[in-house]
Tab-separated table of C-alpha atoms in Angstrom:
chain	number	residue	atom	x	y	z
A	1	UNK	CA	127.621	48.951	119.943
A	2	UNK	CA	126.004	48.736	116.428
A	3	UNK	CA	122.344	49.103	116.087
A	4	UNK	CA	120.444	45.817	115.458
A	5	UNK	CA	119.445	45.251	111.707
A	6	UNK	CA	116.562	43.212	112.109
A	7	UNK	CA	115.000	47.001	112.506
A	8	UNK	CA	114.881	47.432	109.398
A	9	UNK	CA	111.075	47.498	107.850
A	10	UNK	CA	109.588	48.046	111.349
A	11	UNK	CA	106.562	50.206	111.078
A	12	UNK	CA	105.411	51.751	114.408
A	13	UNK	CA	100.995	52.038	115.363
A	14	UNK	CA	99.873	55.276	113.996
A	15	UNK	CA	99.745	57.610	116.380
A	16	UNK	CA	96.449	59.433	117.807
A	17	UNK	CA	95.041	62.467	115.421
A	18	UNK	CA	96.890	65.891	115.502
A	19	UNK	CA	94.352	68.461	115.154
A	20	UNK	CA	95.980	71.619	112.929
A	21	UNK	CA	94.500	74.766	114.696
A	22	UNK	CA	94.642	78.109	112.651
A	23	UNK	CA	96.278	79.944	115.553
A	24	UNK	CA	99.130	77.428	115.646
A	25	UNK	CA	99.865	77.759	112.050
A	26	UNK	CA	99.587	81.508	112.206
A	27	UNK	CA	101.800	80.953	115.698
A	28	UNK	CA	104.760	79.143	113.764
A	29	UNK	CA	104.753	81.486	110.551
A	30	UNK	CA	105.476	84.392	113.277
A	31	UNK	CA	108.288	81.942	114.348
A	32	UNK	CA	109.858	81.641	110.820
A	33	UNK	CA	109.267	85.522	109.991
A	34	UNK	CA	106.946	84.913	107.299
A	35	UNK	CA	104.337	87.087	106.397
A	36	UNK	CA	102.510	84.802	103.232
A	37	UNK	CA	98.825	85.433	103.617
A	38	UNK	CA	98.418	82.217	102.845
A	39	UNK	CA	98.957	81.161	106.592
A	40	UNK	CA	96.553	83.489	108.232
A	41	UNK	CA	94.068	84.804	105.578
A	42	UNK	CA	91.665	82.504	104.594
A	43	UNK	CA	90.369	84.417	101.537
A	44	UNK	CA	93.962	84.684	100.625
A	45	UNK	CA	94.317	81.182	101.146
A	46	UNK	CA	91.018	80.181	98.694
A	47	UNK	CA	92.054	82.505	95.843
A	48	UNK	CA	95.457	80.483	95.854
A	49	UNK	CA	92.809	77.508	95.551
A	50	UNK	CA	93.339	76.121	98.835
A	51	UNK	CA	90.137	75.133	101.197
A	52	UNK	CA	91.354	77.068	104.269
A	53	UNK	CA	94.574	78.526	105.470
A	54	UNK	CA	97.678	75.917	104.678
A	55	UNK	CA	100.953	75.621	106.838
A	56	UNK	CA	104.347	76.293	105.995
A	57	UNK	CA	105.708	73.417	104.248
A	58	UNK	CA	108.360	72.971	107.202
A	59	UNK	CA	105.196	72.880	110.040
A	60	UNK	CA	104.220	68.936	109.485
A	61	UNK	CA	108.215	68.139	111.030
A	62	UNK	CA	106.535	69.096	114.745
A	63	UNK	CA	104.288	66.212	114.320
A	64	UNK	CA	106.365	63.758	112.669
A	65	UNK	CA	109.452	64.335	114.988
A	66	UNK	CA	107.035	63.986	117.461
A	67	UNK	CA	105.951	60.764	116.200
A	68	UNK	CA	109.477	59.544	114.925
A	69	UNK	CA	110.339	59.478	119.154
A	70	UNK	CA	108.128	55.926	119.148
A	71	UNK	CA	111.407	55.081	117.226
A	72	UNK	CA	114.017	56.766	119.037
A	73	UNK	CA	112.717	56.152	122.468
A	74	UNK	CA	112.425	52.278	121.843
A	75	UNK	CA	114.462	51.134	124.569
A	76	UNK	CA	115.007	47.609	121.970
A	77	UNK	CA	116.687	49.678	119.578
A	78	UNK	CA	118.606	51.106	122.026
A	79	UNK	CA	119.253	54.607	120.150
A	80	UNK	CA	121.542	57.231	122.719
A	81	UNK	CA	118.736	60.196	122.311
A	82	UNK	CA	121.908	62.164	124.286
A	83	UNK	CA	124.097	62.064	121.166
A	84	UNK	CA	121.399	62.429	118.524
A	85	UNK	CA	121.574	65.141	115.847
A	86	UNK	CA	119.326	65.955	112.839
A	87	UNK	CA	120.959	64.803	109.682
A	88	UNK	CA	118.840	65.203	106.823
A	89	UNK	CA	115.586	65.952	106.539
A	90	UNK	CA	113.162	65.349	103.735
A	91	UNK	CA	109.401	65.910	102.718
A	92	UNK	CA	107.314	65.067	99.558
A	93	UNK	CA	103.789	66.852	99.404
A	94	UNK	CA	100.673	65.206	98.508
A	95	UNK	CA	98.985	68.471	99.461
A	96	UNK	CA	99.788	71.099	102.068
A	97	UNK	CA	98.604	70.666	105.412
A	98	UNK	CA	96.066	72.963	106.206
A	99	UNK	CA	94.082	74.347	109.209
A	100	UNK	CA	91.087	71.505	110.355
A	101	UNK	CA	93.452	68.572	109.375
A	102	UNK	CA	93.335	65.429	111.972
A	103	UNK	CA	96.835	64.023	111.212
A	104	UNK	CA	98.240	60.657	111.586
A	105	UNK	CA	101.887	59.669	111.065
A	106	UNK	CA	102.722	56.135	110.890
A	107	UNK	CA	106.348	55.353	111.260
A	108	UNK	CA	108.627	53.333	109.617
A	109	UNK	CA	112.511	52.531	110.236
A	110	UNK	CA	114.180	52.620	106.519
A	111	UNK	CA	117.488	51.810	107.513
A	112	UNK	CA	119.880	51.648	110.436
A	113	UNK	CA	123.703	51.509	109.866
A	114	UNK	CA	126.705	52.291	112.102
A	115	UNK	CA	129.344	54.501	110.228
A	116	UNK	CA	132.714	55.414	112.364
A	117	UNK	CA	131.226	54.352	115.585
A	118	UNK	CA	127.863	56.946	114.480
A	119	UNK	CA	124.494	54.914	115.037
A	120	UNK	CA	122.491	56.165	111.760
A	121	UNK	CA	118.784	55.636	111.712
A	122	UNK	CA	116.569	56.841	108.855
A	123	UNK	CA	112.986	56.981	109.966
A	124	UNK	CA	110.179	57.304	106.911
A	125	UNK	CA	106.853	59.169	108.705
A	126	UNK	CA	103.524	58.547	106.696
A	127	UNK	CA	100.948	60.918	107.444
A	128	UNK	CA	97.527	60.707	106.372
A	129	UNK	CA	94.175	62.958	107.109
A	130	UNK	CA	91.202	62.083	108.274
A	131	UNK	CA	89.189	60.289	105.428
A	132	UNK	CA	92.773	58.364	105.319
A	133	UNK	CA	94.358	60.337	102.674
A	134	UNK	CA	98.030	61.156	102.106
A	135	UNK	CA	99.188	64.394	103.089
A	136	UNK	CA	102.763	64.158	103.187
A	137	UNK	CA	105.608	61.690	103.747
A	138	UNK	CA	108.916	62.802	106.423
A	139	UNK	CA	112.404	61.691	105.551
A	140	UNK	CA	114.743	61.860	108.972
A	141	UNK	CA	117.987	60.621	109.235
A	142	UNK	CA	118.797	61.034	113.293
A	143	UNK	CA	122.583	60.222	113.410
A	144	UNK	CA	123.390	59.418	117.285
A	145	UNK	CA	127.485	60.079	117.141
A	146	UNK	CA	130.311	58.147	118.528
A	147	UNK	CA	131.432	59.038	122.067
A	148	UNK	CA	134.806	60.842	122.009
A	149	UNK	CA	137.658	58.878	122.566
A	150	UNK	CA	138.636	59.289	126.570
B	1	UNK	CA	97.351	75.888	93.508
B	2	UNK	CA	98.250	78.825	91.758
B	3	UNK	CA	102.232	79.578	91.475
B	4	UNK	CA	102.640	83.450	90.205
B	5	UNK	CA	105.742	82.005	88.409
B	6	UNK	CA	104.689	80.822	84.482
B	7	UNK	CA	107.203	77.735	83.552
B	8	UNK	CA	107.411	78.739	80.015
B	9	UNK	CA	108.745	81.942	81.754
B	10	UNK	CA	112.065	80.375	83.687
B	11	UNK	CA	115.526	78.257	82.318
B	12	UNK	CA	117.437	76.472	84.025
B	13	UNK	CA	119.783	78.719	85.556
B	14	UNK	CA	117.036	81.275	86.161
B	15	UNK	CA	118.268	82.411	89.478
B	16	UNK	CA	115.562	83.401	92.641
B	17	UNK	CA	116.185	86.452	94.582
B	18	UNK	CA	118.157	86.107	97.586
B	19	UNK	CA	117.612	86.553	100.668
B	20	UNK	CA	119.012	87.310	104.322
B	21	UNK	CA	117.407	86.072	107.447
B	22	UNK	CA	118.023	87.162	110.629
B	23	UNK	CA	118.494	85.051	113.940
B	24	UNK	CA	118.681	86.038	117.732
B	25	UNK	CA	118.208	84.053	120.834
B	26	UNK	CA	114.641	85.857	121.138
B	27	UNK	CA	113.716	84.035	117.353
B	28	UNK	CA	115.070	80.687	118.757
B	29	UNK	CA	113.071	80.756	121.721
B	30	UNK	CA	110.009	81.713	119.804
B	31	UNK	CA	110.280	78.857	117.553
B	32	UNK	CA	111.222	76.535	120.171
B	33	UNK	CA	107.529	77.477	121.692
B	34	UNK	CA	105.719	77.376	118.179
B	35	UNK	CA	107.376	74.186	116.993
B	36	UNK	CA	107.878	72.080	120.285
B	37	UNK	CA	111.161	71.309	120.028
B	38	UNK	CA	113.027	72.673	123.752
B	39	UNK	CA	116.372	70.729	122.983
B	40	UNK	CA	118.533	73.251	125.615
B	41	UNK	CA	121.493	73.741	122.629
B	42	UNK	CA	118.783	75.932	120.653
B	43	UNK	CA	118.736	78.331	124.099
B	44	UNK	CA	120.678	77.493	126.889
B	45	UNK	CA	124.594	78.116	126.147
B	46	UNK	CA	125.790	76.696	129.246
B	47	UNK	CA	124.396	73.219	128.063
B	48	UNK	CA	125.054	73.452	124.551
B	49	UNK	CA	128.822	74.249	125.460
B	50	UNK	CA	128.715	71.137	127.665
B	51	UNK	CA	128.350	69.078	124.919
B	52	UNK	CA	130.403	70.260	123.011
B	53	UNK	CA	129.351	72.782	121.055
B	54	UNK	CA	130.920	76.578	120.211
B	55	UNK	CA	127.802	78.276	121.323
B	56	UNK	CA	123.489	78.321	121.517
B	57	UNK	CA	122.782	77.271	118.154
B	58	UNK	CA	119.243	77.760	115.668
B	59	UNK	CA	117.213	74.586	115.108
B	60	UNK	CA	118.076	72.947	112.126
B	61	UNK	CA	114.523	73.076	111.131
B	62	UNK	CA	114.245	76.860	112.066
B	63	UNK	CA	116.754	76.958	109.148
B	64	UNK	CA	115.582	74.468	106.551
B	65	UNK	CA	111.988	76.993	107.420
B	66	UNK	CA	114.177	80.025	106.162
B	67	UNK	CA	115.306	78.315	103.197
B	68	UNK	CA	112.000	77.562	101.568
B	69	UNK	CA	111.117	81.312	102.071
B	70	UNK	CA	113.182	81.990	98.836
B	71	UNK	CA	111.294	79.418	96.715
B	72	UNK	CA	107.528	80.174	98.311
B	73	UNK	CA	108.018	84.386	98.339
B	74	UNK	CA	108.995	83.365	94.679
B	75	UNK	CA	105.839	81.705	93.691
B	76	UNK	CA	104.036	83.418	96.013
B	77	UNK	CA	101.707	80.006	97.023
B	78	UNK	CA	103.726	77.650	99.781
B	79	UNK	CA	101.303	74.778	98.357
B	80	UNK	CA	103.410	74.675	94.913
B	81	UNK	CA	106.281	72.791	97.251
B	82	UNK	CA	106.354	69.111	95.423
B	83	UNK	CA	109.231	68.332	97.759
B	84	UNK	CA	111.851	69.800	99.909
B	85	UNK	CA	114.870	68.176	100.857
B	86	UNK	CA	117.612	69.196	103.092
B	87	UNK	CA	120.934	67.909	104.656
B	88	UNK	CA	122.157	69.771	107.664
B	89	UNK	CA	126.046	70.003	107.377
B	90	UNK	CA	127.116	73.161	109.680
B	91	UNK	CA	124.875	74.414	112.632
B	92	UNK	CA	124.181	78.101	112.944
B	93	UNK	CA	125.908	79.398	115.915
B	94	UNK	CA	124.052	82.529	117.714
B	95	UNK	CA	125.894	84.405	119.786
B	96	UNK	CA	124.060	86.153	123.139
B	97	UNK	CA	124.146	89.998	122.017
B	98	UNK	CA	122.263	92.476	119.526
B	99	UNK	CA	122.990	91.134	115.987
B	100	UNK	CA	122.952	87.512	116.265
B	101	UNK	CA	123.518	85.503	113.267
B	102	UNK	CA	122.389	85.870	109.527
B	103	UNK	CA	121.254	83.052	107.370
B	104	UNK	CA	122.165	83.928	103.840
B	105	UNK	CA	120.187	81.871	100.886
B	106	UNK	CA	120.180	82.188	97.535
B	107	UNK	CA	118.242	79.697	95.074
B	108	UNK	CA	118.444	78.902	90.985
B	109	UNK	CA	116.583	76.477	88.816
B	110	UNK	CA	118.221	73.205	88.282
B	111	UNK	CA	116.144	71.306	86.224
B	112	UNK	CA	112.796	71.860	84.430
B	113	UNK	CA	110.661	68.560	85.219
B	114	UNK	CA	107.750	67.233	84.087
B	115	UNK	CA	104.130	68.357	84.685
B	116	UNK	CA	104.796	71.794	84.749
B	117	UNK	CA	107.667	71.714	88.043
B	118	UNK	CA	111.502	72.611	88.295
B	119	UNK	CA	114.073	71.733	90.670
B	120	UNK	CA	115.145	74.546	92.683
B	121	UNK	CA	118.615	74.149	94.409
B	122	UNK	CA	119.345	76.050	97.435
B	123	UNK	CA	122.798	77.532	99.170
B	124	UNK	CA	122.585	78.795	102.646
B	125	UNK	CA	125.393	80.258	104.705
B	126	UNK	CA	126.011	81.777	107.646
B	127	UNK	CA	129.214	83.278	109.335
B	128	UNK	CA	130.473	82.419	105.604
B	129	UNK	CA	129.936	78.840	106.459
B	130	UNK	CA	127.997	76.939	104.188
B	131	UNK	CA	124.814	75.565	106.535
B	132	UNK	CA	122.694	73.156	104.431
B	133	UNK	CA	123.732	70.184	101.803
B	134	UNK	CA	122.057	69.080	99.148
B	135	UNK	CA	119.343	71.811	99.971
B	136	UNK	CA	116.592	71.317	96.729
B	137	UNK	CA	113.210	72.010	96.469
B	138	UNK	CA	110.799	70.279	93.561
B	139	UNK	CA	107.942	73.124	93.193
B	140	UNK	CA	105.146	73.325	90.813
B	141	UNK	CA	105.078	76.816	88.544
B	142	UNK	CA	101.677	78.020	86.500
């Protein structure tokens, strides 16, 4: 069944702070394999003129994915979570997010369409610091597919 | 911010060096812990062949993290990333035994942009099978 297009332009509460510890960004450039200083040393990190140790560009995703499920899980919109895969994904930095950062991401549904029985949703995640500036801004396009033909 | 790439230094064209990434089931479950995502097709091959897919395969964004490696080991400061974009077209499939899979990427300059950026495009393959779409980066050079 096709999504429902009054969706469209629905923006989501902003969910509670994310605190960015130092040992999780240092935990998820292990992850990834990489070795920049700029995740782990903090001197390293200030003489590439950043405050404190920064995050891999890709790290922010875990908290707007996590906030993009207000969207996904909303039993109105009726999204199968089953049959959802990651389309695209997009970011545009403000700033990097960096260790000490209280994070908020406030959701928005771009655009919903239903392409060859696929349920497309394209979720836009606004996240801001602390003192209410912008950080960074998530792109997701979830596409839940069609159910195979029996 | 401070790139270690000079924009008066690169063309477009001005290709990045390559790189090869590896990927075994201990990687995926190691970034499943550091990045919260325990969908069971990134480590459970009995599941992901349930629905429907070849085999355990890496997290989109555990890919997409790979990617960027060739742009920020290039400028040497992560926080010179303007914007990232990626489309996922082809998943990464990892078999169960030593070798696992490779992720292959290779970046040049696209464009040279205003206030001192360029557009970096990206190719990544793996198995020979090209992984990402429309993979581009915007980053900010000295």
């Amino acid at each position: 069944m096709a999504l429902d297009q009054s969706f469209v332009g629905r923006t989501y509460p902003p969910t509670a702070p994310y605190e960015v510890g130092r040992e999780k960004i240092r935990e998820f450039a292990e992850a990834v394999g990489d070795a920049n200083p700029a995740y782990t040393d903090t001197e390293a990190a200030k003489a590439l003129g950043h405050p404190d140790v920064i995050a891999p560009p890709t790290f922010v995703f875990a908290i707007t994915f996590k906030a993009a499920g207000q969207v996904v899980q909303d039993p109105q919109l009726g999204l199968d979570y089953s049959r959802v895969v990651h389309g695209d994904q997009k970011f545009a930095y403000r700033r990097p997010v960096r260790a000490g950062d209280r994070l908020t991401v406030t959701s928005t549904i771009e655009a919903v369409k239903s392409l060859a029985g696929n349920d497309i949703v394209d979720i836009r995640g606004e996240v801001h610091d602390e003192a209410g500036e912008h950080v960074v801004t998530a792109w997701t396009k979830l596409v839940a597919r069609a159910a195979e033909e029996a | 911010m401070t790139a270690k790439i000079s924009y008066s230094d690169v063309e477009v064209g001005t290709e990045l060096p390559a790189q090869t990434f590896p990927v075994t089931r201990a990687t995926l479950v190691r970034y499943a812990g550091a990045s919260g995502d325990f969908n069971p097709i990134h480590w459970n091959e009995k599941f992901a062949k349930e629905v429907g897919l070849p085999d355990v395969i890496a997290h989109g964004m555990f890919t997409m993290a790979e990617a960027i490696r060739v742009v920020t080991d290039w400028t040497g400061d992560p926080g010179a990333v303007v914007e990232y974009g990626v489309r996922f077209t082809k998943p990464v499939v990892v078999p169960n035994d030593d070798q696992g899979a490779v992720i292959e990427v290779a970046g040049k300059v696209a464009a040279k942009l205003d206030d001192n950026t360029v557009r970096v495009d990206l190719t990544a393959t793996s198995a020979g099978q090209k992984v990402l779409g429309m993979s581009r980066a915007v980053v900010r050079l000295a």
